[in-house]
Amino acid sequence: MLKWLRHNLVVFAGLGTLVYMLAPNVVVFVFSFNDPVGRYNYEWAEFSDKAWTDPCGVAGMCDSLTLSFKIAILATLCATVLGTLIAFALARYRFRARGLVNSLIFLPMAMPEIVMAASIAMLFLSMGMDAGFTTILIAHITFCVSFVVTAVKSRVIGMDPALEEAARDLYASPIQVFLRVTLPLAAPGIAAGAMLAFALSFDDFIITNFNAGPDTVTFPMYVWGAAQRGTPPQINVIGSAMLVIAVLVVVAGQIVGRRNRAKA
Amino acid sequence: MSKQGRDAGRVELTGLSKRFGGFTAVRPTDLTIPEGSFFALLGASGCGKTTTLRMIAGLEAPSTGRVLIGGQDVTGLPPHKRPVNTVFQSYALFPHLSVADNVAFGLRRKGRKDVAQPVKEMLELVELGHLGGRKPAQLSGGQQQRVAVARALINHPQVLLLDEPLGALDLKLRRQMQLELKRIQTEVGITFVHVTHDQEEAMTMADTIAVMNGGVIEQLGSPTELYESPKTAFVANFLGQSNMLPAAVLGRQGDDLALDVHGVRMTLPASRAVPGSSGSSRIVMGIRPEKITLGKAEPDDAHRNMLRGIVSEASFIGVSTEYRVRIAEGSELVVFSQNRDDERPRVGDEVVLHWNPRHGFGLDAGQDLDAGTGEDAL
């Protein structure tokens, strides 16, 4: 018995960690079926599927969700395109101020978020720009670019230069080389960068809060605001749904990857 | 066979050179590689052989000079417009494509749609017909190497360029692939230009070898020519081993040069000496270790060159024994002797070394006699 326990200690430690990490999610999920008494959803009253059948029943919540998605998708697109171009430039070419660009790109990741949030807000203020959708989007692209550059650059640096030479040697024009060889090889890095950018933009609170206007309440801002006034179970619904979707995406990716490997 | 005519596979380099910043990788070089030949560029790393190959492929722009393929000037053409294909040292197989798609890559870029049949035939030529669906990472090194050859050959290039294609394989597989490449070259009849640092590989496979050193072609010729009549100390040492004996020229007797080697009179046919060297008073006589006969008694034939010495080292190799023999003045000669006799000389024995004068070769005195003996030469 003791021996068995010792052999499986790692398994138990792993399971324990998993429980520790997932327990809050379970609580959130369970309480999404609650019909709370009063404004706060902290005590179990009775079972209800009201929140799941009417997730947009709370004023303003689904608007904030839509806004967050819009910003996250646009920020991801811009940051991925820009970041990929910058990554190729940094990895492939020697130019003046290359070192400076490299450290500037790294800065948003190393700097405390509050500093960046305040400085961006000051910039917009001094430029006389009204805080709102555009300012949030620009701020998000700024920090997302750093993560995309980092993810893509390491991929491009690790690429065997002979692969592109082989493509050129096999009658591929420069555009074909890029589309048929370079881009597919860099794709995992680009995808990783894009996913990171989306997640960071979607759940960013500090930088968003500094640069948002009165009409632009993103989902994280909404949740924060709701926590002051009362927490409808619909917030639990959105939270649980996002977790489930994220897990499904990862599982689907694993299955596709495994099938590709089995086929090859 | 190429369709473009008889000399489509001829490569001509005129005054071709390459500088990288302050470093000259290839000095101005003139070279003609005939159609259908298996041509080797041989040299130690950094001698400019790969740069030369890359300039033929178009992957490197020459600093001066021109590249002609099949009589057509391709100097200004980018690689994808040149009628050549390359087998890269790292194979450079596209990891995201299957073996069949790798092989079909060139045909597809040229706009061909019906690639299934030629791909199948090409994979069969390299004996990989059953692996078309795999990804390169799932193949062994030898198999990847064949895919790289197939991917280049399927396009029927006028010239196939091979950049150290066997460098990553182990010895046994390398020997096997050498024969295979030679077979494929004979079968398809395309000009092969092969870059290698392995002198044995170059001699086994190539019809003609250009030995490069310091960005210059030191000597060009058939493997036999280079081995039997090297023109520089570098070539003599880089291809096999050589004994170098500094000698004074005493005079000319008919077709022979009379020499003084460590106080011993020897002869060397004047035709075996590098032109120009026979007129000077100093010369270096070279002799290959296996050409020397090692015995106890003087030879019956008085015309043979002869030296006396003491065996200082004897290493048994199997088919032969490698002796180091100290000749009177303190310098040593290397001798390879076939293990035919039961009684072999031992360390400390006094022996007689003799050889046919026609097996010697004369080099210019005043060059580094150890050139080409470094680690890279192995």
mmCIF file of N, CA and C in Angstrom, chain B residues 63-158:
data_model
loop_
_atom_site.group_PDB
_atom_site.id
_atom_site.type_symbol
_atom_site.label_atom_id
_atom_site.label_comp_id
_atom_site.label_asym_id
_atom_site.label_seq_id
_atom_site.Cartn_x
_atom_site.Cartn_y
_atom_site.Cartn_z
ATOM 1 N N SER B 63 31.539 38.229 -57.858
ATOM 2 C CA SER B 63 32.087 39.589 -57.825
ATOM 3 C C SER B 63 32.598 39.982 -59.206
ATOM 4 N N THR B 64 33.223 39.010 -59.882
ATOM 5 C CA THR B 64 33.630 39.249 -61.268
ATOM 6 C C THR B 64 33.386 37.971 -62.042
ATOM 7 N N GLY B 65 33.409 38.086 -63.371
ATOM 8 C CA GLY B 65 33.364 36.905 -64.228
ATOM 9 C C GLY B 65 31.972 36.480 -64.620
ATOM 10 N N ARG B 66 31.916 35.404 -65.415
ATOM 11 C CA ARG B 66 30.649 34.954 -65.973
ATOM 12 C C ARG B 66 30.473 33.452 -65.771
ATOM 13 N N VAL B 67 29.194 33.048 -65.746
ATOM 14 C CA VAL B 67 28.832 31.630 -65.692
ATOM 15 C C VAL B 67 28.035 31.317 -66.949
ATOM 16 N N LEU B 68 28.483 30.316 -67.702
ATOM 17 C CA LEU B 68 27.744 29.897 -68.896
ATOM 18 C C LEU B 68 27.309 28.453 -68.725
ATOM 19 N N ILE B 69 26.040 28.202 -68.997
ATOM 20 C CA ILE B 69 25.540 26.830 -68.936
ATOM 21 C C ILE B 69 24.980 26.488 -70.307
ATOM 22 N N GLY B 70 25.541 25.447 -70.917
ATOM 23 C CA GLY B 70 25.135 25.066 -72.265
ATOM 24 C C GLY B 70 25.346 26.207 -73.242
ATOM 25 N N GLY B 71 26.386 27.003 -73.037
ATOM 26 C CA GLY B 71 26.691 28.090 -73.943
ATOM 27 C C GLY B 71 25.902 29.356 -73.679
ATOM 28 N N GLN B 72 24.920 29.286 -72.771
ATOM 29 C CA GLN B 72 24.091 30.453 -72.494
ATOM 30 C C GLN B 72 24.604 31.174 -71.245
ATOM 31 N N ASP B 73 24.728 32.489 -71.340
ATOM 32 C CA ASP B 73 25.212 33.264 -70.196
ATOM 33 C C ASP B 73 24.091 33.394 -69.165
ATOM 34 N N VAL B 74 24.292 32.809 -67.981
ATOM 35 C CA VAL B 74 23.253 32.855 -66.941
ATOM 36 C C VAL B 74 23.684 33.730 -65.760
ATOM 37 N N THR B 75 24.790 34.475 -65.920
ATOM 38 C CA THR B 75 25.350 35.224 -64.787
ATOM 39 C C THR B 75 24.309 36.095 -64.088
ATOM 40 N N GLY B 76 23.444 36.749 -64.891
ATOM 41 C CA GLY B 76 22.482 37.663 -64.284
ATOM 42 C C GLY B 76 21.161 37.019 -63.898
ATOM 43 N N LEU B 77 21.004 35.708 -64.133
ATOM 44 C CA LEU B 77 19.710 35.074 -63.882
ATOM 45 C C LEU B 77 19.563 34.644 -62.422
ATOM 46 N N PRO B 78 18.363 34.824 -61.846
ATOM 47 C CA PRO B 78 18.126 34.311 -60.490
ATOM 48 C C PRO B 78 18.038 32.784 -60.516
ATOM 49 N N PRO B 79 18.210 32.148 -59.360
ATOM 50 C CA PRO B 79 18.282 30.677 -59.338
ATOM 51 C C PRO B 79 17.072 29.989 -59.973
ATOM 52 N N HIS B 80 15.867 30.564 -59.793
ATOM 53 C CA HIS B 80 14.699 29.844 -60.316
ATOM 54 C C HIS B 80 14.592 29.919 -61.826
ATOM 55 N N LYS B 81 15.480 30.689 -62.467
ATOM 56 C CA LYS B 81 15.447 30.741 -63.936
ATOM 57 C C LYS B 81 16.633 30.004 -64.547
ATOM 58 N N ARG B 82 17.425 29.304 -63.714
ATOM 59 C CA ARG B 82 18.595 28.590 -64.253
ATOM 60 C C ARG B 82 18.264 27.108 -64.441
ATOM 61 N N PRO B 83 18.790 26.512 -65.514
ATOM 62 C CA PRO B 83 18.479 25.104 -65.789
ATOM 63 C C PRO B 83 19.334 24.148 -64.959
ATOM 64 N N VAL B 84 19.517 24.460 -63.681
ATOM 65 C CA VAL B 84 20.296 23.583 -62.806
ATOM 66 C C VAL B 84 19.489 23.295 -61.550
ATOM 67 N N ASN B 85 19.778 22.184 -60.901
ATOM 68 C CA ASN B 85 19.179 21.889 -59.603
ATOM 69 C C ASN B 85 20.265 21.437 -58.648
ATOM 70 N N THR B 86 19.984 21.611 -57.369
ATOM 71 C CA THR B 86 21.006 21.383 -56.357
ATOM 72 C C THR B 86 20.552 20.352 -55.336
ATOM 73 N N VAL B 87 21.471 19.490 -54.933
ATOM 74 C CA VAL B 87 21.238 18.615 -53.778
ATOM 75 C C VAL B 87 22.035 19.235 -52.638
ATOM 76 N N PHE B 88 21.326 19.689 -51.589
ATOM 77 C CA PHE B 88 21.972 20.453 -50.531
ATOM 78 C C PHE B 88 22.591 19.526 -49.489
ATOM 79 N N GLN B 89 23.579 20.081 -48.798
ATOM 80 C CA GLN B 89 24.278 19.314 -47.773
ATOM 81 C C GLN B 89 23.320 18.853 -46.676
ATOM 82 N N SER B 90 22.401 19.749 -46.272
ATOM 83 C CA SER B 90 21.434 19.394 -45.226
ATOM 84 C C SER B 90 20.183 18.768 -45.838
ATOM 85 N N TYR B 91 20.228 18.466 -47.128
ATOM 86 C CA TYR B 91 19.113 17.939 -47.929
ATOM 87 C C TYR B 91 18.045 18.997 -48.155
ATOM 88 N N ALA B 92 17.760 19.839 -47.130
ATOM 89 C CA ALA B 92 16.774 20.921 -47.269
ATOM 90 C C ALA B 92 15.446 20.413 -47.793
ATOM 91 N N LEU B 93 14.991 19.266 -47.312
ATOM 92 C CA LEU B 93 13.655 18.782 -47.694
ATOM 93 C C LEU B 93 12.624 19.637 -46.965
ATOM 94 N N PHE B 94 11.507 19.933 -47.626
ATOM 95 C CA PHE B 94 10.485 20.765 -47.007
ATOM 96 C C PHE B 94 9.748 19.940 -45.962
ATOM 97 N N PRO B 95 9.861 20.304 -44.677
ATOM 98 C CA PRO B 95 9.310 19.441 -43.623
ATOM 99 C C PRO B 95 7.783 19.399 -43.614
ATOM 100 N N HIS B 96 7.140 20.424 -44.217
ATOM 101 C CA HIS B 96 5.677 20.466 -44.167
ATOM 102 C C HIS B 96 5.049 19.733 -45.349
ATOM 103 N N LEU B 97 5.866 19.217 -46.258
ATOM 104 C CA LEU B 97 5.329 18.508 -47.417
ATOM 105 C C LEU B 97 5.701 17.032 -47.354
ATOM 106 N N SER B 98 4.856 16.183 -47.967
ATOM 107 C CA SER B 98 5.162 14.754 -48.025
ATOM 108 C C SER B 98 6.332 14.535 -48.987
ATOM 109 N N VAL B 99 6.873 13.329 -48.953
ATOM 110 C CA VAL B 99 7.981 12.986 -49.840
ATOM 111 C C VAL B 99 7.590 13.220 -51.298
ATOM 112 N N ALA B 100 6.386 12.743 -51.672
ATOM 113 C CA ALA B 100 5.939 12.892 -53.059
ATOM 114 C C ALA B 100 5.790 14.366 -53.424
ATOM 115 N N ASP B 101 5.245 15.178 -52.510
ATOM 116 C CA ASP B 101 5.086 16.610 -52.784
ATOM 117 C C ASP B 101 6.431 17.318 -52.858
ATOM 118 N N ASN B 102 7.390 16.858 -52.063
ATOM 119 C CA ASN B 102 8.737 17.393 -52.161
ATOM 120 C C ASN B 102 9.298 17.155 -53.555
ATOM 121 N N VAL B 103 9.136 15.915 -54.028
ATOM 122 C CA VAL B 103 9.689 15.557 -55.333
ATOM 123 C C VAL B 103 8.959 16.308 -56.450
ATOM 124 N N ALA B 104 7.648 16.537 -56.248
ATOM 125 C CA ALA B 104 6.846 17.186 -57.296
ATOM 126 C C ALA B 104 7.038 18.705 -57.307
ATOM 127 N N PHE B 105 7.718 19.253 -56.294
ATOM 128 C CA PHE B 105 7.780 20.710 -56.114
ATOM 129 C C PHE B 105 8.239 21.448 -57.377
ATOM 130 N N GLY B 106 9.347 20.994 -57.961
ATOM 131 C CA GLY B 106 9.901 21.683 -59.130
ATOM 132 C C GLY B 106 8.980 21.619 -60.331
ATOM 133 N N LEU B 107 8.399 20.425 -60.578
ATOM 134 C CA LEU B 107 7.497 20.268 -61.722
ATOM 135 C C LEU B 107 6.288 21.185 -61.573
ATOM 136 N N ARG B 108 5.731 21.239 -60.357
ATOM 137 C CA ARG B 108 4.552 22.081 -60.120
ATOM 138 C C ARG B 108 4.875 23.546 -60.382
ATOM 139 N N ARG B 109 6.069 23.977 -59.971
ATOM 140 C CA ARG B 109 6.424 25.389 -60.169
ATOM 141 C C ARG B 109 6.563 25.695 -61.650
ATOM 142 N N LYS B 110 6.887 24.673 -62.441
ATOM 143 C CA LYS B 110 6.992 24.899 -63.881
ATOM 144 C C LYS B 110 5.628 24.759 -64.553
ATOM 145 N N GLY B 111 4.589 24.579 -63.728
ATOM 146 C CA GLY B 111 3.228 24.584 -64.249
ATOM 147 C C GLY B 111 2.719 23.238 -64.727
ATOM 148 N N ARG B 112 3.411 22.151 -64.367
ATOM 149 C CA ARG B 112 2.913 20.837 -64.800
ATOM 150 C C ARG B 112 1.844 20.340 -63.849
ATOM 151 N N LYS B 113 0.770 19.766 -64.406
ATOM 152 C CA LYS B 113 -0.336 19.289 -63.574
ATOM 153 C C LYS B 113 -0.227 17.777 -63.307
ATOM 154 N N ASP B 114 0.137 17.023 -64.342
ATOM 155 C CA ASP B 114 0.152 15.550 -64.237
ATOM 156 C C ASP B 114 1.479 15.084 -63.651
ATOM 157 N N VAL B 115 1.637 15.312 -62.337
ATOM 158 C CA VAL B 115 2.935 15.007 -61.740
ATOM 159 C C VAL B 115 3.008 13.605 -61.124
ATOM 160 N N ALA B 116 1.846 12.945 -60.958
ATOM 161 C CA ALA B 116 1.828 11.667 -60.220
ATOM 162 C C ALA B 116 2.753 10.627 -60.858
ATOM 163 N N GLN B 117 2.674 10.493 -62.183
ATOM 164 C CA GLN B 117 3.449 9.454 -62.866
ATOM 165 C C GLN B 117 4.957 9.711 -62.793
ATOM 166 N N PRO B 118 5.416 10.916 -63.192
ATOM 167 C CA PRO B 118 6.862 11.147 -63.077
ATOM 168 C C PRO B 118 7.381 11.030 -61.647
ATOM 169 N N VAL B 119 6.578 11.459 -60.667
ATOM 170 C CA VAL B 119 7.031 11.360 -59.273
ATOM 171 C C VAL B 119 7.216 9.898 -58.897
ATOM 172 N N LYS B 120 6.269 9.071 -59.327
ATOM 173 C CA LYS B 120 6.341 7.640 -59.010
ATOM 174 C C LYS B 120 7.601 7.027 -59.643
ATOM 175 N N GLU B 121 7.826 7.370 -60.905
ATOM 176 C CA GLU B 121 8.996 6.814 -61.602
ATOM 177 C C GLU B 121 10.296 7.251 -60.935
ATOM 178 N N MET B 122 10.327 8.537 -60.548
ATOM 179 C CA MET B 122 11.553 9.060 -59.942
ATOM 180 C C MET B 122 11.813 8.416 -58.577
ATOM 181 N N LEU B 123 10.729 8.228 -57.801
ATOM 182 C CA LEU B 123 10.906 7.593 -56.494
ATOM 183 C C LEU B 123 11.354 6.147 -56.661
ATOM 184 N N GLU B 124 10.924 5.523 -57.756
ATOM 185 C CA GLU B 124 11.370 4.159 -57.997
ATOM 186 C C GLU B 124 12.840 4.118 -58.399
ATOM 187 N N LEU B 125 13.273 5.133 -59.147
ATOM 188 C CA LEU B 125 14.689 5.190 -59.541
ATOM 189 C C LEU B 125 15.589 5.226 -58.305
ATOM 190 N N VAL B 126 15.128 5.920 -57.259
ATOM 191 C CA VAL B 126 15.943 5.974 -56.044
ATOM 192 C C VAL B 126 15.467 4.954 -55.006
ATOM 193 N N GLU B 127 14.647 4.018 -55.453
ATOM 194 C CA GLU B 127 14.202 2.890 -54.623
ATOM 195 C C GLU B 127 13.445 3.326 -53.378
ATOM 196 N N LEU B 128 12.537 4.297 -53.562
ATOM 197 C CA LEU B 128 11.707 4.745 -52.445
ATOM 198 C C LEU B 128 10.230 4.776 -52.847
ATOM 199 N N GLY B 129 9.875 3.954 -53.847
ATOM 200 C CA GLY B 129 8.526 3.977 -54.405
ATOM 201 C C GLY B 129 7.418 3.879 -53.377
ATOM 202 N N HIS B 130 7.680 3.184 -52.259
ATOM 203 C CA HIS B 130 6.614 2.916 -51.296
ATOM 204 C C HIS B 130 6.504 3.985 -50.220
ATOM 205 N N LEU B 131 7.378 5.010 -50.240
ATOM 206 C CA LEU B 131 7.404 5.961 -49.118
ATOM 207 C C LEU B 131 6.895 7.355 -49.482
ATOM 208 N N GLY B 132 6.247 7.472 -50.642
ATOM 209 C CA GLY B 132 5.822 8.785 -51.132
ATOM 210 C C GLY B 132 4.929 9.557 -50.177
ATOM 211 N N GLY B 133 4.141 8.832 -49.344
ATOM 212 C CA GLY B 133 3.184 9.500 -48.477
ATOM 213 C C GLY B 133 3.769 9.984 -47.162
ATOM 214 N N ARG B 134 5.012 9.581 -46.880
ATOM 215 C CA ARG B 134 5.592 9.951 -45.582
ATOM 216 C C ARG B 134 6.081 11.395 -45.576
ATOM 217 N N LYS B 135 6.293 11.877 -44.345
ATOM 218 C CA LYS B 135 6.917 13.185 -44.178
ATOM 219 C C LYS B 135 8.438 12.966 -44.069
ATOM 220 N N PRO B 136 9.248 13.934 -44.533
ATOM 221 C CA PRO B 136 10.704 13.753 -44.498
ATOM 222 C C PRO B 136 11.234 13.332 -43.126
ATOM 223 N N ALA B 137 10.625 13.865 -42.055
ATOM 224 C CA ALA B 137 11.135 13.566 -40.713
ATOM 225 C C ALA B 137 10.996 12.087 -40.361
ATOM 226 N N GLN B 138 10.157 11.370 -41.119
ATOM 227 C CA GLN B 138 9.951 9.950 -40.813
ATOM 228 C C GLN B 138 10.902 9.047 -41.587
ATOM 229 N N LEU B 139 11.844 9.648 -42.318
ATOM 230 C CA LEU B 139 12.788 8.849 -43.101
ATOM 231 C C LEU B 139 14.162 8.844 -42.435
ATOM 232 N N SER B 140 14.937 7.811 -42.748
ATOM 233 C CA SER B 140 16.315 7.765 -42.260
ATOM 234 C C SER B 140 17.172 8.719 -43.084
ATOM 235 N N GLY B 141 18.388 8.962 -42.602
ATOM 236 C CA GLY B 141 19.282 9.885 -43.295
ATOM 237 C C GLY B 141 19.528 9.493 -44.747
ATOM 238 N N GLY B 142 19.763 8.203 -44.972
ATOM 239 C CA GLY B 142 20.024 7.736 -46.330
ATOM 240 C C GLY B 142 18.814 7.917 -47.238
ATOM 241 N N GLN B 143 17.628 7.671 -46.660
ATOM 242 C CA GLN B 143 16.403 7.837 -47.453
ATOM 243 C C GLN B 143 16.164 9.302 -47.787
ATOM 244 N N GLN B 144 16.420 10.184 -46.804
ATOM 245 C CA GLN B 144 16.249 11.616 -47.049
ATOM 246 C C GLN B 144 17.181 12.066 -48.163
ATOM 247 N N GLN B 145 18.388 11.511 -48.155
ATOM 248 C CA GLN B 145 19.368 11.870 -49.159
ATOM 249 C C GLN B 145 18.864 11.500 -50.557
ATOM 250 N N ARG B 146 18.247 10.316 -50.658
ATOM 251 C CA ARG B 146 17.713 9.896 -51.964
ATOM 252 C C ARG B 146 16.562 10.774 -52.411
ATOM 253 N N VAL B 147 15.723 11.200 -51.446
ATOM 254 C CA VAL B 147 14.616 12.092 -51.800
ATOM 255 C C VAL B 147 15.182 13.395 -52.358
ATOM 256 N N ALA B 148 16.243 13.901 -51.716
ATOM 257 C CA ALA B 148 16.858 15.147 -52.180
ATOM 258 C C ALA B 148 17.370 14.985 -53.612
ATOM 259 N N VAL B 149 17.953 13.825 -53.915
ATOM 260 C CA VAL B 149 18.440 13.575 -55.281
ATOM 261 C C VAL B 149 17.259 13.487 -56.247
ATOM 262 N N ALA B 150 16.206 12.751 -55.835
ATOM 263 C CA ALA B 150 15.031 12.593 -56.694
ATOM 264 C C ALA B 150 14.374 13.937 -56.972
ATOM 265 N N ARG B 151 14.282 14.778 -55.934
ATOM 266 C CA ARG B 151 13.615 16.072 -56.067
ATOM 267 C C ARG B 151 14.336 16.960 -57.077
ATOM 268 N N ALA B 152 15.657 16.802 -57.162
ATOM 269 C CA ALA B 152 16.423 17.606 -58.107
ATOM 270 C C ALA B 152 16.382 16.995 -59.506
ATOM 271 N N LEU B 153 16.535 15.665 -59.578
ATOM 272 C CA LEU B 153 16.669 15.003 -60.878
ATOM 273 C C LEU B 153 15.387 15.001 -61.691
ATOM 274 N N ILE B 154 14.231 15.020 -61.007
ATOM 275 C CA ILE B 154 12.949 14.907 -61.708
ATOM 276 C C ILE B 154 12.758 16.051 -62.697
ATOM 277 N N ASN B 155 13.440 17.169 -62.464
ATOM 278 C CA ASN B 155 13.286 18.325 -63.343
ATOM 279 C C ASN B 155 14.166 18.239 -64.594
ATOM 280 N N HIS B 156 14.904 17.131 -64.742
ATOM 281 C CA HIS B 156 15.856 16.974 -65.843
ATOM 282 C C HIS B 156 16.700 18.222 -66.014
ATOM 283 N N PRO B 157 17.425 18.625 -64.990
ATOM 284 C CA PRO B 157 18.265 19.814 -65.130
ATOM 285 C C PRO B 157 19.376 19.548 -66.135
ATOM 286 N N GLN B 158 19.914 20.620 -66.721
ATOM 287 C CA GLN B 158 21.052 20.444 -67.616
ATOM 288 C C GLN B 158 22.291 20.074 -66.805
#
